[in-house]
PDB file of C-alpha atoms in Angstrom:
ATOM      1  CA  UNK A   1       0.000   0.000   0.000  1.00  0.00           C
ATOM      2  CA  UNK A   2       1.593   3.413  -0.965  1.00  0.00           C
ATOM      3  CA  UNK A   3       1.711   5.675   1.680  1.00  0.00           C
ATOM      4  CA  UNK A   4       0.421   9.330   1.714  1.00  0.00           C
ATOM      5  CA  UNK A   5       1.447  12.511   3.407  1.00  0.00           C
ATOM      6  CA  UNK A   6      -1.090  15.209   3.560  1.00  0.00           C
ATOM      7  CA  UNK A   7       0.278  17.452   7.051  1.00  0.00           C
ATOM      8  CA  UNK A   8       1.176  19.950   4.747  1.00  0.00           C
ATOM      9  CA  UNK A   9      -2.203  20.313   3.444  1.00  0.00           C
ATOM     10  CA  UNK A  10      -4.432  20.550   6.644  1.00  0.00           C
ATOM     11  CA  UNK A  11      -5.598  24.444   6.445  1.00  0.00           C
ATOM     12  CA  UNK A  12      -4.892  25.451   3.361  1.00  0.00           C
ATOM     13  CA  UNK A  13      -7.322  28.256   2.762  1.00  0.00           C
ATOM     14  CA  UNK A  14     -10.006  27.520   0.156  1.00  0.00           C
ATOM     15  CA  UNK A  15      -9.914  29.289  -3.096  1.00  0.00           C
ATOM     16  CA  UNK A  16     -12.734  28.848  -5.519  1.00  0.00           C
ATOM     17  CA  UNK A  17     -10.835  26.753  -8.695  1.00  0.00           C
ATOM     18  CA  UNK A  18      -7.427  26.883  -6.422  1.00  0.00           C
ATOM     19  CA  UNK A  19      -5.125  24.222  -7.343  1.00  0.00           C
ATOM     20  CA  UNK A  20      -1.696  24.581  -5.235  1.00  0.00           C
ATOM     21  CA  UNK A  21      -0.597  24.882  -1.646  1.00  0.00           C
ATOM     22  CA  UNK A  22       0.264  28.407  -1.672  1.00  0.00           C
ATOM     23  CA  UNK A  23      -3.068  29.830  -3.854  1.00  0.00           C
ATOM     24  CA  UNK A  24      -5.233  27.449  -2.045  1.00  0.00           C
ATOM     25  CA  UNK A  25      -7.611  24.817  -2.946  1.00  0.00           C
ATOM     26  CA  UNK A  26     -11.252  24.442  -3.699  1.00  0.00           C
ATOM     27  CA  UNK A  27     -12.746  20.819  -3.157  1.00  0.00           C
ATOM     28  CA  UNK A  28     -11.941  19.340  -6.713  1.00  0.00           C
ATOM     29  CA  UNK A  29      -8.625  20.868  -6.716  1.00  0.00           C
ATOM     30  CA  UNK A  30      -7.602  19.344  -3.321  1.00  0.00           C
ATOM     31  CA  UNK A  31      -8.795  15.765  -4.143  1.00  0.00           C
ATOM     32  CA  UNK A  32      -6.656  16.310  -7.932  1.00  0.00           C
ATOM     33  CA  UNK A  33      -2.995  16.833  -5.474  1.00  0.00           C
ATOM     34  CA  UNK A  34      -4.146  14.066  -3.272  1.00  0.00           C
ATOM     35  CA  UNK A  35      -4.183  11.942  -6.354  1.00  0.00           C
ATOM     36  CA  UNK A  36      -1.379  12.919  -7.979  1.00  0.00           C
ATOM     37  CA  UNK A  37       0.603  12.206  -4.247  1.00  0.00           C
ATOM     38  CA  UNK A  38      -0.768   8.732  -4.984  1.00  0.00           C
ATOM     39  CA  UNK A  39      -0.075   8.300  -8.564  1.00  0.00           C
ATOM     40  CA  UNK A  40      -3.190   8.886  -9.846  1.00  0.00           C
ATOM     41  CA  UNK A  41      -4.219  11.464 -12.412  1.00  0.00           C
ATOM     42  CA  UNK A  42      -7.773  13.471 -12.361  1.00  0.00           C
ATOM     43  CA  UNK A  43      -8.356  15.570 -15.232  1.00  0.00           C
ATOM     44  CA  UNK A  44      -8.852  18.948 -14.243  1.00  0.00           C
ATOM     45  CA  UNK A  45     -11.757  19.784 -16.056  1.00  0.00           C
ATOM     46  CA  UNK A  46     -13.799  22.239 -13.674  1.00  0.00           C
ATOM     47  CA  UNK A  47     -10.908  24.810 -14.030  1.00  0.00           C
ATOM     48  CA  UNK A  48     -11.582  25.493 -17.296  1.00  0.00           C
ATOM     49  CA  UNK A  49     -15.390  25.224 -17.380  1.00  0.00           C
ATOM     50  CA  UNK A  50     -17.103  25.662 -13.985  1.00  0.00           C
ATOM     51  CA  UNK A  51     -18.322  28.148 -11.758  1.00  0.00           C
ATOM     52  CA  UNK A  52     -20.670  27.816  -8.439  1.00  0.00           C
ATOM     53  CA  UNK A  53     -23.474  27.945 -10.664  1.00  0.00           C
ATOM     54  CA  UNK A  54     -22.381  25.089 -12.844  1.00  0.00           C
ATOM     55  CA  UNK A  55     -20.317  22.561 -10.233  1.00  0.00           C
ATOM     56  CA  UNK A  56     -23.092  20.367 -10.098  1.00  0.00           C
ATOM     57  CA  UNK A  57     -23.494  20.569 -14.148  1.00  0.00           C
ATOM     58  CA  UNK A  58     -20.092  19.163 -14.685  1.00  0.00           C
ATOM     59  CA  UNK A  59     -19.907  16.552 -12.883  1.00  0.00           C
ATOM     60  CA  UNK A  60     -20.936  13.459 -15.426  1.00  0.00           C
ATOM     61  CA  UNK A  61     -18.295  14.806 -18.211  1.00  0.00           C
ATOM     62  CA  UNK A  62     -15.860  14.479 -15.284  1.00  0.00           C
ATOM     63  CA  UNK A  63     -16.654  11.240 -14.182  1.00  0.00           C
ATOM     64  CA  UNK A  64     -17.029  10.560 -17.701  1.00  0.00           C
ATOM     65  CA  UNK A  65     -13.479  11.220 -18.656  1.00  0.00           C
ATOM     66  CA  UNK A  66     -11.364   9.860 -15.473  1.00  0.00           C
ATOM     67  CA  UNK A  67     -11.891   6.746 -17.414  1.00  0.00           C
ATOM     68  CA  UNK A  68      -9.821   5.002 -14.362  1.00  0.00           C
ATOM     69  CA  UNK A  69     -12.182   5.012 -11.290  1.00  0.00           C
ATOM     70  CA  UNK A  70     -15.230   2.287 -10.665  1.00  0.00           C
ATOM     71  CA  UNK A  71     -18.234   3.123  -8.469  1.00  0.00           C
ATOM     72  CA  UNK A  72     -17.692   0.744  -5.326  1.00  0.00           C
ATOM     73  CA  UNK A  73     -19.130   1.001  -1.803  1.00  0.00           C
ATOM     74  CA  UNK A  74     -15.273   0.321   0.076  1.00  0.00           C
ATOM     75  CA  UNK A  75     -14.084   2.755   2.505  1.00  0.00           C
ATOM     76  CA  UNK A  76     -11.598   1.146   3.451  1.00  0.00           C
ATOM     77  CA  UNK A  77      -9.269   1.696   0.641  1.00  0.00           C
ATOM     78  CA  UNK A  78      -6.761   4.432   1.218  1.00  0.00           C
ATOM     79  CA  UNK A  79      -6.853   7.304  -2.273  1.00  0.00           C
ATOM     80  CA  UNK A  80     -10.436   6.171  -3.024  1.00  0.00           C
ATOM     81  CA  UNK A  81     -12.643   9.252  -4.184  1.00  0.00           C
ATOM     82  CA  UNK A  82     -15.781  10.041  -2.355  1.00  0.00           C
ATOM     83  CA  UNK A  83     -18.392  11.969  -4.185  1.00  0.00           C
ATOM     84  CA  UNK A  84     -21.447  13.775  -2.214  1.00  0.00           C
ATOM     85  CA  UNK A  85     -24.293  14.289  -3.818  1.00  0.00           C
ATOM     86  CA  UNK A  86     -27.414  16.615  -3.368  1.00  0.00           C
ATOM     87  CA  UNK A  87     -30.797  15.157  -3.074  1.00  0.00           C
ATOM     88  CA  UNK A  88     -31.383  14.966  -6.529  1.00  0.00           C
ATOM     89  CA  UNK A  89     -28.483  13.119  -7.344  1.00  0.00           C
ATOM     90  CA  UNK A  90     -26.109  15.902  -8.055  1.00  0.00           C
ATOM     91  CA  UNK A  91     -22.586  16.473  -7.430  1.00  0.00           C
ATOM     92  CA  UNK A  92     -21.500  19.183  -4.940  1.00  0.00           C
ATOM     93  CA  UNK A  93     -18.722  17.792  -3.212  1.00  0.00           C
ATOM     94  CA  UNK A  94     -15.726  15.874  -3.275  1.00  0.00           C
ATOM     95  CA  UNK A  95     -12.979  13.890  -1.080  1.00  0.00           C
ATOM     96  CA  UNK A  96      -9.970  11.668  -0.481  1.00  0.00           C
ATOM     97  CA  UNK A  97     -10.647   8.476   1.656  1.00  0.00           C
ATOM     98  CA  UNK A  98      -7.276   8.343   4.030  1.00  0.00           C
ATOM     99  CA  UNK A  99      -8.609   5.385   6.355  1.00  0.00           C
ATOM    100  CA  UNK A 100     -11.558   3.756   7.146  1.00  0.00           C
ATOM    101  CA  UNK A 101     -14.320   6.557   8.004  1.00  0.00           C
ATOM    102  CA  UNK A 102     -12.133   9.468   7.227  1.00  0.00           C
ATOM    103  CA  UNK A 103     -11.279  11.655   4.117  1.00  0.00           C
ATOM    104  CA  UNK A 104      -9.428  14.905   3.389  1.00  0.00           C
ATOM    105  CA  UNK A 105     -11.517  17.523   2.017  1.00  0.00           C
ATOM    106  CA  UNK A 106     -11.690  21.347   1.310  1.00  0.00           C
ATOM    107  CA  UNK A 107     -14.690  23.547   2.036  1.00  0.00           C
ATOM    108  CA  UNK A 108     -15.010  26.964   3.205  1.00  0.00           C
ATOM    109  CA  UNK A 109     -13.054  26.544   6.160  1.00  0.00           C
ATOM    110  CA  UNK A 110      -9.860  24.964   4.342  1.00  0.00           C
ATOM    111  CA  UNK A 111      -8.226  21.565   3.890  1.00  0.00           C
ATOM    112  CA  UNK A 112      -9.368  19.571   6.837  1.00  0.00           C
ATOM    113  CA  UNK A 113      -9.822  15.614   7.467  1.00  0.00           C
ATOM    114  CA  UNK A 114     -13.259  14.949   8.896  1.00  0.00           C
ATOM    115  CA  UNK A 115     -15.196  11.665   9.969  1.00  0.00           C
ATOM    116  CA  UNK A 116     -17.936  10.108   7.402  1.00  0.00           C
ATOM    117  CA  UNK A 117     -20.266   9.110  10.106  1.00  0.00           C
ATOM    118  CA  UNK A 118     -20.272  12.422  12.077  1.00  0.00           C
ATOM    119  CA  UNK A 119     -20.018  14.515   8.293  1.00  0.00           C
ATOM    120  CA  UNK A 120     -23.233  17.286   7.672  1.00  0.00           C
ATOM    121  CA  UNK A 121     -23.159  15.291   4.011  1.00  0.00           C
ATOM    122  CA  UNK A 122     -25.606  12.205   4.161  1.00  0.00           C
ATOM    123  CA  UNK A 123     -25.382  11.034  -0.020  1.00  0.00           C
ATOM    124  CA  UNK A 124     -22.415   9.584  -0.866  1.00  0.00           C
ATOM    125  CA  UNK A 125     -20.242   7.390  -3.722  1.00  0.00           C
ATOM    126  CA  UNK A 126     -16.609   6.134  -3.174  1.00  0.00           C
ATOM    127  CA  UNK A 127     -15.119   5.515  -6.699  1.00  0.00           C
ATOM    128  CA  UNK A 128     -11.985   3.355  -6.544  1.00  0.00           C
ATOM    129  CA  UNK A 129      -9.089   3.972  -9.129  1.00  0.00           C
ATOM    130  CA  UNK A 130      -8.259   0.936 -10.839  1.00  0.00           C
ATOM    131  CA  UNK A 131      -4.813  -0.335 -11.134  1.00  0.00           C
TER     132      UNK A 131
END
């Protein structure tokens, strides 16, 4: 199992579209460095094309073109990518699993690793990359 360092990432200020350490990071652009620490690529896709208005929108094309990730119900699985959705099925956020029950995530408050049972967010995928 590779192993994953993510100290220097815990409050990082979010930035809507922010895709480094020292800009910040929105959500998508957090869980794109997370992958790329574990040798994964995710297009980045939302830079280009998304607002607010439009996250949810873009999600499908995304999902769509990793081309390398399988829905699947494990937590367990350290890199996996967990997608919230809205009620209606939408996308509006997105994670890192780290360990069973917790995932590194940006929201308005910065990078931060929070607890899937205790989390506000209730509708949730884990997509694992495939090797």
């Amino acid at each position: 199992m590779k192993m994953l360092k993510v100290n220097d990432l815990i409050g990082v200020k979010f930035v809507n579209h922010g895709r480094s350490v020292e800009q910040g990071f929105d959500c998508y652009g957090l869980a794109i460095e997370v992958s790329k620490r574990l040798g994964h690529e995710l297009p980045d896709l939302w830079y280009e094309k998304s607002s607010p208005e439009t996250f949810a929108k873009n999600v499908d094309d995304i999902i769509n073109k990793m081309g390398e990730t399988v829905k699947k119900t494990d937590t367990q699985m350290l890199g996996n990518l967990i997608i919230f959705s809205d009620s209606f099925g939408n996308m509006v956020h997105i994670g890192v699993l780290l360990e069973e029950g917790f995932f590194i995530h940006s929201d308005i408050g910065g990078v931060k690793v929070s607890n899937l049972e205790t989390y506000y967010r209730k509708i949730w995928e884990v997509y694992e990359w495939q090797h």
